[in-house]
Amino acid sequence: MEAAAKSNLKPVSLELGGKSPLIIFNDVDVDLATQLALKGALYNKA
């Protein structure tokens, strides 16, 4: 079982619900918030 686990593991990325939900407050830097939201949404897409 140990040998099978070492040779058969595959990297995966799981989508665990939602599409990048964010809470943005009134005092936010809008330009920075949009840049970070985009980076967060695309972080695991490669």
PDB file of C-alpha atoms in Angstrom:
ATOM      1  CA  MET A   1       0.000   0.000   0.000  1.00  0.00           C
ATOM      2  CA  GLU A   2       2.874   2.394   0.770  1.00  0.00           C
ATOM      3  CA  ALA A   3       4.525   1.743  -2.617  1.00  0.00           C
ATOM      4  CA  ALA A   4       1.220   2.336  -4.410  1.00  0.00           C
ATOM      5  CA  ALA A   5       0.731   5.617  -2.555  1.00  0.00           C
ATOM      6  CA  LYS A   6       4.214   6.829  -3.470  1.00  0.00           C
ATOM      7  CA  SER A   7       3.924   6.023  -7.161  1.00  0.00           C
ATOM      8  CA  ASN A   8       0.270   6.803  -7.906  1.00  0.00           C
ATOM      9  CA  LEU A   9      -0.332  10.157  -6.229  1.00  0.00           C
ATOM     10  CA  LYS A  10      -1.413  12.915  -8.588  1.00  0.00           C
ATOM     11  CA  PRO A  11      -1.497  16.666  -7.873  1.00  0.00           C
ATOM     12  CA  VAL A  12      -5.047  18.004  -7.853  1.00  0.00           C
ATOM     13  CA  SER A  13      -6.796  21.305  -7.318  1.00  0.00           C
ATOM     14  CA  LEU A  14     -10.256  21.188  -5.769  1.00  0.00           C
ATOM     15  CA  GLU A  15     -13.022  23.697  -6.313  1.00  0.00           C
ATOM     16  CA  LEU A  16     -14.764  23.783  -2.958  1.00  0.00           C
ATOM     17  CA  GLY A  17     -17.783  25.873  -3.829  1.00  0.00           C
ATOM     18  CA  GLY A  18     -18.570  29.433  -4.751  1.00  0.00           C
ATOM     19  CA  LYS A  19     -16.788  31.572  -7.291  1.00  0.00           C
ATOM     20  CA  SER A  20     -14.376  33.715  -5.298  1.00  0.00           C
ATOM     21  CA  PRO A  21     -16.763  35.337  -2.822  1.00  0.00           C
ATOM     22  CA  LEU A  22     -15.442  38.612  -1.432  1.00  0.00           C
ATOM     23  CA  ILE A  23     -16.471  41.143   1.191  1.00  0.00           C
ATOM     24  CA  ILE A  24     -15.492  44.675   0.169  1.00  0.00           C
ATOM     25  CA  PHE A  25     -15.847  47.499   2.689  1.00  0.00           C
ATOM     26  CA  ASN A  26     -16.552  51.184   1.981  1.00  0.00           C
ATOM     27  CA  ASP A  27     -13.002  52.352   2.742  1.00  0.00           C
ATOM     28  CA  VAL A  28     -11.359  50.013   0.218  1.00  0.00           C
ATOM     29  CA  ASP A  29      -8.805  50.964  -2.434  1.00  0.00           C
ATOM     30  CA  VAL A  30     -10.924  49.813  -5.407  1.00  0.00           C
ATOM     31  CA  ASP A  31      -7.979  49.389  -7.796  1.00  0.00           C
ATOM     32  CA  LEU A  32      -6.082  47.212  -5.319  1.00  0.00           C
ATOM     33  CA  ALA A  33      -9.196  45.204  -4.431  1.00  0.00           C
ATOM     34  CA  THR A  34      -9.918  44.393  -8.070  1.00  0.00           C
ATOM     35  CA  GLN A  35      -6.304  43.357  -8.726  1.00  0.00           C
ATOM     36  CA  LEU A  36      -6.298  41.057  -5.696  1.00  0.00           C
ATOM     37  CA  ALA A  37      -9.714  39.617  -6.578  1.00  0.00           C
ATOM     38  CA  LEU A  38      -8.496  38.743 -10.071  1.00  0.00           C
ATOM     39  CA  LYS A  39      -5.304  37.155  -8.721  1.00  0.00           C
ATOM     40  CA  GLY A  40      -7.345  35.168  -6.209  1.00  0.00           C
ATOM     41  CA  ALA A  41      -9.757  33.931  -8.863  1.00  0.00           C
ATOM     42  CA  LEU A  42      -6.980  32.774 -11.184  1.00  0.00           C
ATOM     43  CA  TYR A  43      -4.390  31.594  -8.619  1.00  0.00           C
ATOM     44  CA  ASN A  44      -4.787  27.825  -9.233  1.00  0.00           C
ATOM     45  CA  LYS A  45      -5.443  28.029 -12.965  1.00  0.00           C
ATOM     46  CA  ALA A  46      -2.294  26.845 -14.682  1.00  0.00           C
TER      47      ALA A  46
END
